[in-house]
Short mmCIF file of C-alpha atoms and ligand atoms in Angstrom, two decimals:
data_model
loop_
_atom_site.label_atom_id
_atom_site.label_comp_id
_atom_site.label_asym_id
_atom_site.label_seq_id
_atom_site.Cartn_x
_atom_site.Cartn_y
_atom_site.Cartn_z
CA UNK A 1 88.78 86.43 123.34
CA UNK A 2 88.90 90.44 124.12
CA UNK A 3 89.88 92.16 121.19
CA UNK A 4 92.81 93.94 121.47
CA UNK A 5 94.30 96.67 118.42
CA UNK A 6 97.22 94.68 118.31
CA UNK A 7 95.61 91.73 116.44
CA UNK A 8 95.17 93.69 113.64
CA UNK A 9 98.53 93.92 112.99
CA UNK A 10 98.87 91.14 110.11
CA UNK A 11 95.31 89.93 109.79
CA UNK A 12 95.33 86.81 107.08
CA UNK A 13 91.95 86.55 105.10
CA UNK A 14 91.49 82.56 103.40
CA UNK A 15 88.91 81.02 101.74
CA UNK A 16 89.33 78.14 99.37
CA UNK A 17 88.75 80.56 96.40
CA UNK A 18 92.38 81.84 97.38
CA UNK A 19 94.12 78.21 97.48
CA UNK A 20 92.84 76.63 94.21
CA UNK A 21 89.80 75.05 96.24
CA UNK A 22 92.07 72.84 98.06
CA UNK A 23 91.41 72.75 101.66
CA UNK A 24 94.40 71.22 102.67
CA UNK A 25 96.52 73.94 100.75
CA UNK A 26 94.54 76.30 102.45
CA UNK A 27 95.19 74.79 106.05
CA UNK A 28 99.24 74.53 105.16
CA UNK A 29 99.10 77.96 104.49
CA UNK A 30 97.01 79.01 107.95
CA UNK A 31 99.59 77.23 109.93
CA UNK A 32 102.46 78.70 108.24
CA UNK A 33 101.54 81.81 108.30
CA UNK A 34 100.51 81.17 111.94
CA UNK A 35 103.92 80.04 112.71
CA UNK A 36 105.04 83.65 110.85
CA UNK A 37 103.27 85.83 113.22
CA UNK A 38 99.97 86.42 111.63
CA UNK A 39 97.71 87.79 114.53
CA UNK A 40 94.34 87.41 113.31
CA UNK A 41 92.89 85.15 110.59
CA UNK A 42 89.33 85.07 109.00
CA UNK A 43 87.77 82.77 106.94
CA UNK A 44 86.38 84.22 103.53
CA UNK A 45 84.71 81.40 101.49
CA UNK A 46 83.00 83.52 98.72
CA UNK A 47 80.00 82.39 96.60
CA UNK A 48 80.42 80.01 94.36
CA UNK A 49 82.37 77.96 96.92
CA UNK A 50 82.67 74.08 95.91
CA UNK A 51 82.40 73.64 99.68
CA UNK A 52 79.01 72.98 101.17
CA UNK A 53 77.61 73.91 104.39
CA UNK A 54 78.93 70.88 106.10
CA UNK A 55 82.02 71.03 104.69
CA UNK A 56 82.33 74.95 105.71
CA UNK A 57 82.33 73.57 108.90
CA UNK A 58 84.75 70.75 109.07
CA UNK A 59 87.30 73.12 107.54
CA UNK A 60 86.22 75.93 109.72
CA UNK A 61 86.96 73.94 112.89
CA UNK A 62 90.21 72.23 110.97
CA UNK A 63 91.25 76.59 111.22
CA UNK A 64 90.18 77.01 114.42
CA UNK A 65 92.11 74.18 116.32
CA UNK A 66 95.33 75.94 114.11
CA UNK A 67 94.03 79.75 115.35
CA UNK A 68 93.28 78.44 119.15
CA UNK A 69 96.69 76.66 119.16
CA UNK A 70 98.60 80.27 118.40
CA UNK A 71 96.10 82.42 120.62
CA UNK A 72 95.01 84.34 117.55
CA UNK A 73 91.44 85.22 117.23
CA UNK A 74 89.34 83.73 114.02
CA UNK A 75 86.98 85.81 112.12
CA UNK A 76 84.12 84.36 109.87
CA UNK A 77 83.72 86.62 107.16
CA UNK A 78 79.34 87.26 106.91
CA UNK A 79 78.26 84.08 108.09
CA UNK A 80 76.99 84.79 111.69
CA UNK A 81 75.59 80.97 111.73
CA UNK A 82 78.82 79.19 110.67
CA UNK A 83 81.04 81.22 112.94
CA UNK A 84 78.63 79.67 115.54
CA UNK A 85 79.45 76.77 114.55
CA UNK A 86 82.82 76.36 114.32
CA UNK A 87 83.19 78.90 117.75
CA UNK A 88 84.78 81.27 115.63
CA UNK A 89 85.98 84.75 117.94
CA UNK A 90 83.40 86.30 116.00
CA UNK A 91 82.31 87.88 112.23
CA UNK A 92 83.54 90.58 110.18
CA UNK A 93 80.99 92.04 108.22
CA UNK A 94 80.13 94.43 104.95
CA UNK A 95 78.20 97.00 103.91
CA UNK A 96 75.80 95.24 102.73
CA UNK A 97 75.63 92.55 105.19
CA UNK A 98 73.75 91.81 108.62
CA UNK A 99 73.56 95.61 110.63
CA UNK A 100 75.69 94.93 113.44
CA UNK A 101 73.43 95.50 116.43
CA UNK A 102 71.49 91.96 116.61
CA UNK A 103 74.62 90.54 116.13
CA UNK A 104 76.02 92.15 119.18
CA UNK A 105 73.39 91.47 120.53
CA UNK A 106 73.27 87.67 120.27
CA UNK A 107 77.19 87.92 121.42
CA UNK A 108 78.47 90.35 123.45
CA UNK A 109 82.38 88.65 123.52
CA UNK A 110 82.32 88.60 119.64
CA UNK A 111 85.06 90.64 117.83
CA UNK A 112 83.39 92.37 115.14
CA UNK A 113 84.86 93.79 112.24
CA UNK A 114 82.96 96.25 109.70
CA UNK A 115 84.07 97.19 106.00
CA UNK A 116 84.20 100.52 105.04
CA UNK A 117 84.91 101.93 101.42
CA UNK A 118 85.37 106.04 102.31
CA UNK A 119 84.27 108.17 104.66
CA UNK A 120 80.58 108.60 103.16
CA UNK A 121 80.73 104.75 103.82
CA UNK A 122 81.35 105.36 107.07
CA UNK A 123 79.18 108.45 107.69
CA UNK A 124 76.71 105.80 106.35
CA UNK A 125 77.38 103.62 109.42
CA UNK A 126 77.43 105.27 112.10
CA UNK A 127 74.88 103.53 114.10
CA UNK A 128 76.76 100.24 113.95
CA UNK A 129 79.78 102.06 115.12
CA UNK A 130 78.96 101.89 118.68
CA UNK A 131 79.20 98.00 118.05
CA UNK A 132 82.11 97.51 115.82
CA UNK A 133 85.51 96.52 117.33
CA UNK A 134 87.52 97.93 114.02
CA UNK A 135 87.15 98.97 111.10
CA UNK A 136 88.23 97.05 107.21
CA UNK A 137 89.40 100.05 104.76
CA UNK A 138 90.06 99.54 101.44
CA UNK A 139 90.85 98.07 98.95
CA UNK A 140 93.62 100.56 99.35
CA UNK A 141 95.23 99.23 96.29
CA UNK A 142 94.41 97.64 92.99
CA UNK A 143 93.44 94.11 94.17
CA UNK A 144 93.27 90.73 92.05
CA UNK A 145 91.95 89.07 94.59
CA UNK A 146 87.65 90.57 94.69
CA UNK A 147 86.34 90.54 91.59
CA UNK A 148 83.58 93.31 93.00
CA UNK A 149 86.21 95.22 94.67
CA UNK A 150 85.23 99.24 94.21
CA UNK A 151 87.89 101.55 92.90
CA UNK A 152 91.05 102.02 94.99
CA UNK A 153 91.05 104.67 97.85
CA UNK A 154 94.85 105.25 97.81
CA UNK A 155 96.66 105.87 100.90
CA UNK A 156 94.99 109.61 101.13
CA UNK A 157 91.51 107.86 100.95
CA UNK A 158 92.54 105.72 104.09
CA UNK A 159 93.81 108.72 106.30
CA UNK A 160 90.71 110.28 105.15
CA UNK A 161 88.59 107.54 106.96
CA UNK A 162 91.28 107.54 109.99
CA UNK A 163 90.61 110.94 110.43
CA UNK A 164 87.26 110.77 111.19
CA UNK A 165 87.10 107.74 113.58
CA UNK A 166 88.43 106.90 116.85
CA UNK A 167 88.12 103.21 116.09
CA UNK A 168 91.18 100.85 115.63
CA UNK A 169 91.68 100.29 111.73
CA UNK A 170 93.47 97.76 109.23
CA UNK A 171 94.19 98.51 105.81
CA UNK A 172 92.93 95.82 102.73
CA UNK A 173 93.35 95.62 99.92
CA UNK A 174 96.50 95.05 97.28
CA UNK A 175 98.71 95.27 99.82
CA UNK A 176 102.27 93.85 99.63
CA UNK A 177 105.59 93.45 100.48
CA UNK A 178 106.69 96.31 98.42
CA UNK A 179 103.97 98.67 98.76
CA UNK A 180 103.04 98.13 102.55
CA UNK A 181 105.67 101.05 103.57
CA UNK A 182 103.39 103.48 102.27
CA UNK A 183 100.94 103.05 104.64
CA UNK A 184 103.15 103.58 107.78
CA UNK A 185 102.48 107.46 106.83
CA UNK A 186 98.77 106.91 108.54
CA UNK A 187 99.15 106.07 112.46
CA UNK A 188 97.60 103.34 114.43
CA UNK A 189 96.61 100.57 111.52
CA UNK A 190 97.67 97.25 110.95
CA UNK A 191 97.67 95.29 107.48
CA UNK A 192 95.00 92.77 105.89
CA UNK A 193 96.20 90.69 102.68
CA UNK A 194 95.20 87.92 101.10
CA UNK A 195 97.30 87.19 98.13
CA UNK A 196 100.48 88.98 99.57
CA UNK A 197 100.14 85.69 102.43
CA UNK A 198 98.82 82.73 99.83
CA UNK A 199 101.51 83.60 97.10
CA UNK A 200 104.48 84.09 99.27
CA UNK A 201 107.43 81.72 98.76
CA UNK A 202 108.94 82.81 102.20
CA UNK A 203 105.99 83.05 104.65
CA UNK A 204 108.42 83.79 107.26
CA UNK A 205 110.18 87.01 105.77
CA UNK A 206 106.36 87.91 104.57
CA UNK A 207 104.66 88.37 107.69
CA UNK A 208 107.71 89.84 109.31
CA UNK A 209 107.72 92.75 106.73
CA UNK A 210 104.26 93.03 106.54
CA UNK A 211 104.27 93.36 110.75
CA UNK A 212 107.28 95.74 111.03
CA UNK A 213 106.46 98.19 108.00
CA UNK A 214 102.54 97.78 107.71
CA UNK A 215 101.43 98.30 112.05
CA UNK A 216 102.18 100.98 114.11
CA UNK A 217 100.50 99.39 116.63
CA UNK A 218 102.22 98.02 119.78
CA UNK A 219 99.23 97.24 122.17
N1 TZP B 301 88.17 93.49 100.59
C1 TZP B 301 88.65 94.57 100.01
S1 TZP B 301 89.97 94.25 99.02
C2 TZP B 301 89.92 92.60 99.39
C3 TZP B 301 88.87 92.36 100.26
C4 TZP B 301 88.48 91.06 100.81
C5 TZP B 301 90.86 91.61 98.80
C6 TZP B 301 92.24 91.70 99.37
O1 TZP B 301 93.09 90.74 98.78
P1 TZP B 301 94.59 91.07 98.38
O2 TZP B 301 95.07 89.86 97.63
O3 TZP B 301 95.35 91.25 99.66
O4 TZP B 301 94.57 92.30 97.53
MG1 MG B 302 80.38 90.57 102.96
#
């Protein structure tokens, strides 16, 4: 699938660690928030998982027969092997993770996603930049949801990064329904949550605010 800026509009990030370890919770929520409008999804099972490697998989495909079904790319978060797997759309990595060429170089049709804290971060990676689709900035906000989260940016650390890159960006991090309309004050970014998607009571009215206040993009 060709990335395009516009999937990073409302970009869900699950792993079971998010859903009480239950799978199936975690699957109702995909396809609801699916059926919202969500336009990219990527699957974050953190260490300390109850879910082994087999089971990574089953549940990985379970997502992307939901993802394939909507047309909206899946994302393995630092596992290049499992989203081989499960024929994920490709990985999203971190700083600390895989450098980015021999991925790209194993698959050229991958989307690939890099995190970046600040602009030293990103100064830091600028020979995987060439090979990055977009860029993950945050945690903009205060987030319960990564225990080894670094300090918030703030919305002037995240124009700070914009500023200095070309590449299409989407905001993590603490963001929610009543803080995402601060971030329509930096152009051309769309909106990554976890918790704002997993603990919403109206999925619907969620993704809807998160799409029309968080993105500016339209392509
Ligand atoms: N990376 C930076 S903050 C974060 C990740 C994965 C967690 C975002 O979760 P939430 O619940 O949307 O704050
Ligand atoms: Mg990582």
């Amino acid at each position: 699938m060709k990335f395009k800026p516009a999937m990073l509009q409302v970009y869900l990030v699950i792993g079971t660690q998010n859903v009480e370890q239950q799978p199936a919770r975690l699957l109702q929520v995909v396809q609801q928030a699916l059926a919202a409008g969500v336009t990219a999804v990527q699957f974050r099972e953190k260490d300390g998982s109850q879910l082994d490697a087999a089971a990574r998989v089953r549940l990985g495909k379970a997502i992307h027969q939901l993802t394939q079904a909507a047309d909206v790319p899946l994302l393995v978060d630092d596992d290049v092997q499992l989203a081989e797997q499960i024929g994920a759309e490709g990985v999203h990595v971190g700083q600390t993770d895989d450098t980015v060429g021999p991925i790209r170089a194993q698959h050229p049709d991958w989307i690939i996603g890099l995190s970046v804290h600040n602009e030293a971060e990103l100064q830091a990676s600028q020979a995987d930049l060439p090979q990055v689709d977009y860029l993950g900035v945050g945690p903009v906000f205060a987030t319960d949801s990564k225990p080894d989260a670094q300090a918030p940016i703030g919305v002037a650390g995240l124009q700070a990064v914009q500023a200095q890159t070309e590449l299409p960006l989407v905001a993590i991090g603490g963001i929610s329904e009543t803080n995402v309309h601060e971030l329509s004050a930096v152009p051309t970014i769309g909106v990554s949550v976890i918790s704002a998607i997993t603990q919403s009571s109206d999925l619907q009215k969620t993704v809807q605010l998160l799409k029309t206040k968080g993105a500016t993009h339209e392509n």
